[in-house]
Amino acid sequence: MTLPVNLLISGTQLLARKRQSFIAMLGVIFGIAMFIFMISFMKGVNNYIQDTMLSAIPDVHIYNDIRTDYTSSVTSIWLRNDPDKVVVVHHPRPEKVRLNLKNASLIISDLKTRSDVEVVSPLLSTQVFFNYGPVQLNGVLDGVNILEEARLFSLRERMMTGRAENLLTADKGILLGQGLADKLNVVRGDQVTLATPAGNSMRFRVVGTFSFGLSTVDNIKAYVSLSGVQQLLAKDHDYITDIRVKLKDINMARDLAVVCRKKYGYKSEDWESSNPSIKAGNLIRDTLTWVVSLTLLTVAGFGIYNIMNMVISSKMKDIAILKAQGFDGKDILMIFLSQSLVIGILGALAGLLLGFLLSYGLSRVPFPQTEFTFMKFFPVVFDIKYYFFGAGFGMLTTFVAGVLPARKAARVDPVAILRS
Amino acid sequence: MNEPILEATQLNKFFRLPEPFQVLKDISLSVQKGEFITIVGKSGCGKSSLLYLLSTLDTDYTGNLSINGSKVTGLNEHDLSGFRNEHIGFVFQFHYLLPEFTVLQNIMIPAMKLGKLSRQQIEHNAMQRLEEMGIRDVALKPSGKLSGGQQQRVAIARALINNPGIIMADEPTGNLDSNNTQIIFNIFRQLAQEGNTILAVTHDKDFAARSDRIIEMMDGRIIH
Ligand SMILES: Nc1ncnc2c1ncn2[C@@H]1O[C@H](COP(=O)(O)OP(=O)(O)O)[C@@H](O)[C@H]1O
Ligand SMILES: [Mg+2]
């Protein structure tokens, strides 16, 4: 096999100045490696933050918003709908409202038929006081079907002591947030007394503790069975205030929330709308990553541009002699552009490898442990998509950086060079 | 004399900068196949300019130029490049080899560009040319390692590799000592005897005296 003469010339020239070529390549290598490293790490951070913040937030949350309805106030009875009178009521007090979802079981079974829904978990939640000896703490008691709740929030991984399923077997069992248990100073087997604002109270036995890594949850929340809360509140067995949904694809939450709102008539919130800061944080970190990476790659491009310009300035005589011997502008362009491309392609491949190694290294570095972190190592995402992008952009940069000097070379007037 | 290999009629060339200046004036010239022509004249009279023009490197002129029976005036850059590659061998005053390549590669490059022969065939021809120049032993040396005289011989071998219809040389000995000058002259004479067409600019009266025809230039005109 014979190499086309243009490539032979290009390759020989490239090898004749290995050091210079290598330095130009280093720019590309570092640019692409840093891009891979930063994007892999930032995506890991995004995922970690999102997972943590969403760990106690369902994808879609359906509940009965307190809608104060004043149209049926006592005034109508008073005035007997006399159209001649205008009544202004200052600071009205709403009628007592029921917060439950009236057709909850229908909604639940309907949601479960949807193919995009992973878990549907009903909830009856109430404010309670936790009493243990002299200690009295304010908190939230969630009555749930623990099997579904466990799937909704990955409870099994979050159990610190005991098992989530203990709620099924124990009579009047309770799972406490770890922070709450610590403050009450109770352990598995202890009994705590729960009192509602309305004055009802019941005793539950601690069968486990859990931690979400969020003090806002761990310090106030406790789980009992649905029927436990229904009894405590003296409500019927179908009295449910909330339905929480986990989706197969978290990004479909917004659409489903809209569907639910229309179909069931209750307030439906998706995680994005209720936590705009998550998306904002992701966007800021992503922007930062892309700006820094693209800057690095562009700087690498300037490196190639500079070096190729220097090379071409020092090769004017050679260009003239090649043209005199029958090489045309296109040949000269090929000769010098291919040098840039070789630098770019080899640099990109080496950069991808270095970027992978750096990312892999970081993913093996232990993350400093505190009681609220569940991360053993620094979070890193390995996604082939970014490798393709890095390689593509790297080559595009080198192409642009190479084509400008190469075109200059192609336009060299041999007579002007040979005369001087 | 049989057929003309190069035919130039009414060539005029102007420089606009630094001030308007006519460097070639009504040059008409015909070179027969196998002729050995030298161009002489004072420095600055336009010899190099004429050679660049005849070698198709310079296209900024008026008049007509035909080589090997085909009109080259008005051809585009690509066609001119191909034409030079096949039909014209050029030897410069400063040897102008490509420094990264070996002597052999330097000679082979124009033939590889032409692409009519296999690599082995080209290499064989190149070695033969080196043999004729008496420098077979330097074939694999980097071209930068050669002496000036050796480099100029390599340049001549390179000019010959595609068996061009005409060899043009611009003061090929202008940069050499008398010993090497003698060697180069002998080579040119040898080439002329072998039937090559040669058009060489020179200062050397001896060299010119041994050519078939001397063209004398003055202030951009051929006076003889
Ligand atoms: N690029 C140019 N622009 C303007 N004048 C030029 C240029 N090149 C050469 N000349 C002038 O043209 C004249 C002829 O130059 P040249 O052909 O090199 O002469 P020779 O080779 O006979 O010494 C000289 O006077 C020189 O100064
Ligand atoms: Mg001259």
PDB file of C-alpha atoms in Angstrom, chain B:
ATOM      1  CA  MET B   1      15.727  22.259 -35.649  1.00  0.00           C
ATOM      2  CA  ASN B   2      12.368  20.562 -35.787  1.00  0.00           C
ATOM      3  CA  GLU B   3       9.374  21.605 -33.650  1.00  0.00           C
ATOM      4  CA  PRO B   4       9.295  24.311 -30.954  1.00  0.00           C
ATOM      5  CA  ILE B   5       8.752  23.035 -27.443  1.00  0.00           C
ATOM      6  CA  LEU B   6       8.199  26.512 -26.056  1.00  0.00           C
ATOM      7  CA  GLU B   7       6.684  29.429 -27.882  1.00  0.00           C
ATOM      8  CA  ALA B   8       6.295  32.852 -26.273  1.00  0.00           C
ATOM      9  CA  THR B   9       4.857  35.849 -28.106  1.00  0.00           C
ATOM     10  CA  GLN B  10       4.650  39.473 -27.023  1.00  0.00           C
ATOM     11  CA  LEU B  11       5.125  38.896 -23.302  1.00  0.00           C
ATOM     12  CA  ASN B  12       4.769  42.015 -21.184  1.00  0.00           C
ATOM     13  CA  LYS B  13       4.866  42.212 -17.447  1.00  0.00           C
ATOM     14  CA  PHE B  14       4.346  45.135 -15.117  1.00  0.00           C
ATOM     15  CA  PHE B  15       4.984  45.658 -11.451  1.00  0.00           C
ATOM     16  CA  ARG B  16       2.575  48.156  -9.920  1.00  0.00           C
ATOM     17  CA  LEU B  17       4.441  48.442  -6.626  1.00  0.00           C
ATOM     18  CA  PRO B  18       6.435  50.134  -5.266  1.00  0.00           C
ATOM     19  CA  GLU B  19       6.022  52.206  -8.426  1.00  0.00           C
ATOM     20  CA  PRO B  20       4.638  51.271 -11.864  1.00  0.00           C
ATOM     21  CA  PHE B  21       7.465  49.513 -13.666  1.00  0.00           C
ATOM     22  CA  GLN B  22       7.577  47.376 -16.804  1.00  0.00           C
ATOM     23  CA  VAL B  23       9.973  44.534 -16.128  1.00  0.00           C
ATOM     24  CA  LEU B  24       9.423  42.601 -19.404  1.00  0.00           C
ATOM     25  CA  LYS B  25       8.864  44.333 -22.733  1.00  0.00           C
ATOM     26  CA  ASP B  26       7.557  42.583 -25.860  1.00  0.00           C
ATOM     27  CA  ILE B  27       9.393  39.351 -25.269  1.00  0.00           C
ATOM     28  CA  SER B  28       8.990  36.818 -28.048  1.00  0.00           C
ATOM     29  CA  LEU B  29      10.921  33.625 -27.878  1.00  0.00           C
ATOM     30  CA  SER B  30      10.900  30.155 -29.379  1.00  0.00           C
ATOM     31  CA  VAL B  31      12.758  27.159 -28.021  1.00  0.00           C
ATOM     32  CA  GLN B  32      13.255  24.098 -30.191  1.00  0.00           C
ATOM     33  CA  LYS B  33      13.276  20.598 -28.842  1.00  0.00           C
ATOM     34  CA  GLY B  34      16.739  19.563 -27.740  1.00  0.00           C
ATOM     35  CA  GLU B  35      18.084  23.122 -27.682  1.00  0.00           C
ATOM     36  CA  PHE B  36      20.424  24.278 -24.931  1.00  0.00           C
ATOM     37  CA  ILE B  37      19.812  27.996 -24.409  1.00  0.00           C
ATOM     38  CA  THR B  38      21.411  30.345 -21.937  1.00  0.00           C
ATOM     39  CA  ILE B  39      20.013  33.712 -20.952  1.00  0.00           C
ATOM     40  CA  VAL B  40      22.491  36.389 -19.965  1.00  0.00           C
ATOM     41  CA  GLY B  41      22.276  40.021 -18.993  1.00  0.00           C
ATOM     42  CA  LYS B  42      22.971  42.468 -16.204  1.00  0.00           C
ATOM     43  CA  SER B  43      21.529  41.890 -12.782  1.00  0.00           C
ATOM     44  CA  GLY B  44      18.032  43.326 -12.612  1.00  0.00           C
ATOM     45  CA  CYS B  45      17.363  43.175 -16.357  1.00  0.00           C
ATOM     46  CA  GLY B  46      14.470  40.777 -15.859  1.00  0.00           C
ATOM     47  CA  LYS B  47      15.969  37.294 -16.401  1.00  0.00           C
ATOM     48  CA  SER B  48      14.414  35.720 -13.329  1.00  0.00           C
ATOM     49  CA  SER B  49      11.099  37.391 -14.015  1.00  0.00           C
ATOM     50  CA  LEU B  50      11.102  35.920 -17.490  1.00  0.00           C
ATOM     51  CA  LEU B  51      11.934  32.448 -16.219  1.00  0.00           C
ATOM     52  CA  TYR B  52       9.129  32.517 -13.618  1.00  0.00           C
ATOM     53  CA  LEU B  53       6.791  33.511 -16.365  1.00  0.00           C
ATOM     54  CA  LEU B  54       7.947  30.818 -18.805  1.00  0.00           C
ATOM     55  CA  SER B  55       7.767  28.202 -16.052  1.00  0.00           C
ATOM     56  CA  THR B  56       4.067  29.086 -15.530  1.00  0.00           C
ATOM     57  CA  LEU B  57       4.673  29.984 -11.871  1.00  0.00           C
ATOM     58  CA  ASP B  58       3.832  33.609 -12.632  1.00  0.00           C
ATOM     59  CA  THR B  59       0.521  34.201 -14.391  1.00  0.00           C
ATOM     60  CA  ASP B  60       0.360  37.963 -14.064  1.00  0.00           C
ATOM     61  CA  TYR B  61       1.388  39.005 -17.599  1.00  0.00           C
ATOM     62  CA  THR B  62       0.050  39.784 -21.044  1.00  0.00           C
ATOM     63  CA  GLY B  63       0.966  37.908 -24.177  1.00  0.00           C
ATOM     64  CA  ASN B  64       0.873  34.245 -25.122  1.00  0.00           C
ATOM     65  CA  LEU B  65       2.756  31.214 -23.950  1.00  0.00           C
ATOM     66  CA  SER B  66       2.582  27.685 -25.337  1.00  0.00           C
ATOM     67  CA  ILE B  67       4.574  24.737 -24.124  1.00  0.00           C
ATOM     68  CA  ASN B  68       4.688  21.315 -25.760  1.00  0.00           C
ATOM     69  CA  GLY B  69       2.121  22.525 -28.253  1.00  0.00           C
ATOM     70  CA  SER B  70      -0.531  23.460 -25.716  1.00  0.00           C
ATOM     71  CA  LYS B  71      -1.444  26.969 -24.722  1.00  0.00           C
ATOM     72  CA  VAL B  72      -0.783  27.560 -21.036  1.00  0.00           C
ATOM     73  CA  THR B  73      -1.770  31.220 -20.862  1.00  0.00           C
ATOM     74  CA  GLY B  74      -5.125  31.438 -19.115  1.00  0.00           C
ATOM     75  CA  LEU B  75      -5.096  27.982 -17.519  1.00  0.00           C
ATOM     76  CA  ASN B  76      -6.294  27.830 -13.921  1.00  0.00           C
ATOM     77  CA  GLU B  77      -4.030  27.177 -10.946  1.00  0.00           C
ATOM     78  CA  HIS B  78      -4.865  23.486 -10.735  1.00  0.00           C
ATOM     79  CA  ASP B  79      -4.180  22.798 -14.406  1.00  0.00           C
ATOM     80  CA  LEU B  80      -0.975  24.827 -14.334  1.00  0.00           C
ATOM     81  CA  SER B  81       0.246  22.821 -11.340  1.00  0.00           C
ATOM     82  CA  GLY B  82      -0.366  19.576 -13.156  1.00  0.00           C
ATOM     83  CA  PHE B  83       1.336  20.980 -16.245  1.00  0.00           C
ATOM     84  CA  ARG B  84       4.449  22.040 -14.323  1.00  0.00           C
ATOM     85  CA  ASN B  85       4.594  18.692 -12.596  1.00  0.00           C
ATOM     86  CA  GLU B  86       4.669  16.812 -15.860  1.00  0.00           C
ATOM     87  CA  HIS B  87       6.453  19.071 -18.315  1.00  0.00           C
ATOM     88  CA  ILE B  88       8.788  21.432 -16.499  1.00  0.00           C
ATOM     89  CA  GLY B  89      11.831  20.750 -14.355  1.00  0.00           C
ATOM     90  CA  PHE B  90      13.023  23.696 -12.330  1.00  0.00           C
ATOM     91  CA  VAL B  91      16.448  24.253 -10.778  1.00  0.00           C
ATOM     92  CA  PHE B  92      16.803  27.268  -8.484  1.00  0.00           C
ATOM     93  CA  GLN B  93      19.788  29.314  -7.497  1.00  0.00           C
ATOM     94  CA  PHE B  94      19.419  28.212  -3.893  1.00  0.00           C
ATOM     95  CA  HIS B  95      18.980  24.456  -3.999  1.00  0.00           C
ATOM     96  CA  TYR B  96      15.649  24.384  -2.148  1.00  0.00           C
ATOM     97  CA  LEU B  97      15.351  20.819  -1.022  1.00  0.00           C
ATOM     98  CA  LEU B  98      12.757  19.829   1.592  1.00  0.00           C
ATOM     99  CA  PRO B  99      14.815  19.510   4.765  1.00  0.00           C
ATOM    100  CA  GLU B 100      12.761  16.831   6.553  1.00  0.00           C
ATOM    101  CA  PHE B 101      13.154  14.338   3.742  1.00  0.00           C
ATOM    102  CA  THR B 102      15.993  12.155   2.618  1.00  0.00           C
ATOM    103  CA  VAL B 103      17.742  12.854  -0.664  1.00  0.00           C
ATOM    104  CA  LEU B 104      15.901   9.977  -2.278  1.00  0.00           C
ATOM    105  CA  GLN B 105      12.493  11.150  -1.053  1.00  0.00           C
ATOM    106  CA  ASN B 106      13.175  14.670  -2.328  1.00  0.00           C
ATOM    107  CA  ILE B 107      13.773  13.289  -5.781  1.00  0.00           C
ATOM    108  CA  MET B 108      10.801  10.934  -5.659  1.00  0.00           C
ATOM    109  CA  ILE B 109       8.192  13.486  -4.517  1.00  0.00           C
ATOM    110  CA  PRO B 110       7.433  15.065  -7.949  1.00  0.00           C
ATOM    111  CA  ALA B 111       7.082  11.588  -9.469  1.00  0.00           C
ATOM    112  CA  MET B 112       4.815  10.448  -6.669  1.00  0.00           C
ATOM    113  CA  LYS B 113       2.744  13.566  -7.274  1.00  0.00           C
ATOM    114  CA  LEU B 114       2.516  12.661 -10.955  1.00  0.00           C
ATOM    115  CA  GLY B 115       1.474   9.178  -9.902  1.00  0.00           C
ATOM    116  CA  LYS B 116       2.167   7.399 -13.191  1.00  0.00           C
ATOM    117  CA  LEU B 117       4.645   4.850 -11.907  1.00  0.00           C
ATOM    118  CA  SER B 118       4.769   2.470  -8.995  1.00  0.00           C
ATOM    119  CA  ARG B 119       6.725   3.388  -5.919  1.00  0.00           C
ATOM    120  CA  GLN B 120       9.408   0.837  -6.751  1.00  0.00           C
ATOM    121  CA  GLN B 121       9.727   2.121 -10.296  1.00  0.00           C
ATOM    122  CA  ILE B 122      10.043   5.696  -9.063  1.00  0.00           C
ATOM    123  CA  GLU B 123      12.654   4.718  -6.527  1.00  0.00           C
ATOM    124  CA  HIS B 124      14.597   2.888  -9.183  1.00  0.00           C
ATOM    125  CA  ASN B 125      14.502   5.912 -11.510  1.00  0.00           C
ATOM    126  CA  ALA B 126      15.535   8.229  -8.684  1.00  0.00           C
ATOM    127  CA  MET B 127      18.508   6.024  -7.843  1.00  0.00           C
ATOM    128  CA  GLN B 128      19.496   6.033 -11.487  1.00  0.00           C
ATOM    129  CA  ARG B 129      19.389   9.853 -11.571  1.00  0.00           C
ATOM    130  CA  LEU B 130      21.541   9.999  -8.465  1.00  0.00           C
ATOM    131  CA  GLU B 131      23.952   7.606 -10.150  1.00  0.00           C
ATOM    132  CA  GLU B 132      24.189   9.948 -13.144  1.00  0.00           C
ATOM    133  CA  MET B 133      24.911  12.838 -10.778  1.00  0.00           C
ATOM    134  CA  GLY B 134      27.607  10.747  -9.131  1.00  0.00           C
ATOM    135  CA  ILE B 135      26.082  10.920  -5.652  1.00  0.00           C
ATOM    136  CA  ARG B 136      24.436   7.552  -5.303  1.00  0.00           C
ATOM    137  CA  ASP B 137      25.908   7.058  -1.857  1.00  0.00           C
ATOM    138  CA  VAL B 138      23.998   9.981  -0.268  1.00  0.00           C
ATOM    139  CA  ALA B 139      20.566   8.644  -1.239  1.00  0.00           C
ATOM    140  CA  LEU B 140      19.395   7.904   2.269  1.00  0.00           C
ATOM    141  CA  LYS B 141      20.922  10.944   3.976  1.00  0.00           C
ATOM    142  CA  PRO B 142      18.706  13.760   5.211  1.00  0.00           C
ATOM    143  CA  SER B 143      18.939  16.406   2.510  1.00  0.00           C
ATOM    144  CA  GLY B 144      20.063  19.044   5.016  1.00  0.00           C
ATOM    145  CA  LYS B 145      23.279  17.107   5.674  1.00  0.00           C
ATOM    146  CA  LEU B 146      24.630  17.622   2.141  1.00  0.00           C
ATOM    147  CA  SER B 147      27.077  20.239   0.896  1.00  0.00           C
ATOM    148  CA  GLY B 148      25.800  22.985  -1.398  1.00  0.00           C
ATOM    149  CA  GLY B 149      27.187  21.329  -4.512  1.00  0.00           C
ATOM    150  CA  GLN B 150      25.652  17.994  -3.606  1.00  0.00           C
ATOM    151  CA  GLN B 151      22.306  19.615  -2.877  1.00  0.00           C
ATOM    152  CA  GLN B 152      22.282  21.295  -6.273  1.00  0.00           C
ATOM    153  CA  ARG B 153      22.969  17.968  -7.944  1.00  0.00           C
ATOM    154  CA  VAL B 154      20.052  16.464  -6.021  1.00  0.00           C
ATOM    155  CA  ALA B 155      17.903  19.376  -7.203  1.00  0.00           C
ATOM    156  CA  ILE B 156      18.867  18.617 -10.801  1.00  0.00           C
ATOM    157  CA  ALA B 157      18.054  14.942 -10.319  1.00  0.00           C
ATOM    158  CA  ARG B 158      14.689  15.994  -8.913  1.00  0.00           C
ATOM    159  CA  ALA B 159      14.040  18.300 -11.893  1.00  0.00           C
ATOM    160  CA  LEU B 160      14.688  15.361 -14.219  1.00  0.00           C
ATOM    161  CA  ILE B 161      12.631  12.694 -12.451  1.00  0.00           C
ATOM    162  CA  ASN B 162       9.462  13.151 -14.544  1.00  0.00           C
ATOM    163  CA  ASN B 163      11.391  13.420 -17.816  1.00  0.00           C
ATOM    164  CA  PRO B 164      10.163  16.989 -18.390  1.00  0.00           C
ATOM    165  CA  GLY B 165       9.987  18.509 -21.854  1.00  0.00           C
ATOM    166  CA  ILE B 166      12.071  21.439 -20.695  1.00  0.00           C
ATOM    167  CA  ILE B 167      14.475  22.125 -17.848  1.00  0.00           C
ATOM    168  CA  MET B 168      14.689  25.671 -16.548  1.00  0.00           C
ATOM    169  CA  ALA B 169      17.491  26.815 -14.288  1.00  0.00           C
ATOM    170  CA  ASP B 170      17.938  30.198 -12.642  1.00  0.00           C
ATOM    171  CA  GLU B 171      21.634  30.761 -12.005  1.00  0.00           C
ATOM    172  CA  PRO B 172      22.123  27.181 -10.849  1.00  0.00           C
ATOM    173  CA  THR B 173      25.713  27.868  -9.900  1.00  0.00           C
ATOM    174  CA  GLY B 174      25.221  31.332  -8.463  1.00  0.00           C
ATOM    175  CA  ASN B 175      25.748  30.078  -4.947  1.00  0.00           C
ATOM    176  CA  LEU B 176      28.587  27.591  -5.499  1.00  0.00           C
ATOM    177  CA  ASP B 177      32.371  27.579  -5.410  1.00  0.00           C
ATOM    178  CA  SER B 178      34.302  27.176  -8.678  1.00  0.00           C
ATOM    179  CA  ASN B 179      34.862  23.461  -8.252  1.00  0.00           C
ATOM    180  CA  ASN B 180      31.182  22.713  -7.781  1.00  0.00           C
ATOM    181  CA  THR B 181      30.295  25.223 -10.486  1.00  0.00           C
ATOM    182  CA  GLN B 182      32.414  23.151 -12.862  1.00  0.00           C
ATOM    183  CA  ILE B 183      30.658  19.948 -11.857  1.00  0.00           C
ATOM    184  CA  ILE B 184      27.212  21.471 -12.391  1.00  0.00           C
ATOM    185  CA  PHE B 185      28.198  22.905 -15.767  1.00  0.00           C
ATOM    186  CA  ASN B 186      29.433  19.530 -16.856  1.00  0.00           C
ATOM    187  CA  ILE B 187      26.185  17.955 -15.838  1.00  0.00           C
ATOM    188  CA  PHE B 188      24.199  20.482 -17.852  1.00  0.00           C
ATOM    189  CA  ARG B 189      26.330  19.928 -20.884  1.00  0.00           C
ATOM    190  CA  GLN B 190      25.935  16.206 -20.485  1.00  0.00           C
ATOM    191  CA  LEU B 191      22.160  16.643 -20.253  1.00  0.00           C
ATOM    192  CA  ALA B 192      22.187  18.804 -23.362  1.00  0.00           C
ATOM    193  CA  GLN B 193      24.106  16.167 -25.271  1.00  0.00           C
ATOM    194  CA  GLU B 194      21.553  13.582 -24.190  1.00  0.00           C
ATOM    195  CA  GLY B 195      18.930  15.670 -25.993  1.00  0.00           C
ATOM    196  CA  ASN B 196      17.282  17.506 -23.106  1.00  0.00           C
ATOM    197  CA  THR B 197      15.887  20.948 -23.722  1.00  0.00           C
ATOM    198  CA  ILE B 198      17.535  23.420 -21.351  1.00  0.00           C
ATOM    199  CA  LEU B 199      16.848  27.056 -20.642  1.00  0.00           C
ATOM    200  CA  ALA B 200      19.350  28.420 -18.139  1.00  0.00           C
ATOM    201  CA  VAL B 201      20.008  31.880 -16.769  1.00  0.00           C
ATOM    202  CA  THR B 202      23.701  32.400 -16.087  1.00  0.00           C
ATOM    203  CA  HIS B 203      26.398  34.956 -15.451  1.00  0.00           C
ATOM    204  CA  ASP B 204      29.177  32.686 -16.565  1.00  0.00           C
ATOM    205  CA  LYS B 205      30.587  33.514 -20.006  1.00  0.00           C
ATOM    206  CA  ASP B 206      32.251  30.089 -20.354  1.00  0.00           C
ATOM    207  CA  PHE B 207      29.015  28.303 -19.624  1.00  0.00           C
ATOM    208  CA  ALA B 208      27.070  30.490 -22.011  1.00  0.00           C
ATOM    209  CA  ALA B 209      29.696  30.044 -24.717  1.00  0.00           C
ATOM    210  CA  ARG B 210      29.176  26.285 -24.738  1.00  0.00           C
ATOM    211  CA  SER B 211      25.374  26.528 -25.232  1.00  0.00           C
ATOM    212  CA  ASP B 212      23.553  26.258 -28.580  1.00  0.00           C
ATOM    213  CA  ARG B 213      22.185  29.752 -28.325  1.00  0.00           C
ATOM    214  CA  ILE B 214      22.675  32.796 -26.090  1.00  0.00           C
ATOM    215  CA  ILE B 215      19.820  35.167 -25.397  1.00  0.00           C
ATOM    216  CA  GLU B 216      20.977  38.508 -24.126  1.00  0.00           C
ATOM    217  CA  MET B 217      18.635  40.720 -22.199  1.00  0.00           C
ATOM    218  CA  MET B 218      18.759  44.379 -21.235  1.00  0.00           C
ATOM    219  CA  ASP B 219      16.166  46.414 -19.369  1.00  0.00           C
ATOM    220  CA  GLY B 220      13.425  43.879 -19.947  1.00  0.00           C
ATOM    221  CA  ARG B 221      14.069  43.358 -23.655  1.00  0.00           C
ATOM    222  CA  ILE B 222      15.781  40.639 -25.609  1.00  0.00           C
ATOM    223  CA  ILE B 223      18.496  42.425 -27.506  1.00  0.00           C
ATOM    224  CA  HIS B 224      20.037  39.370 -29.183  1.00  0.00           C
TER     225      HIS B 224
END
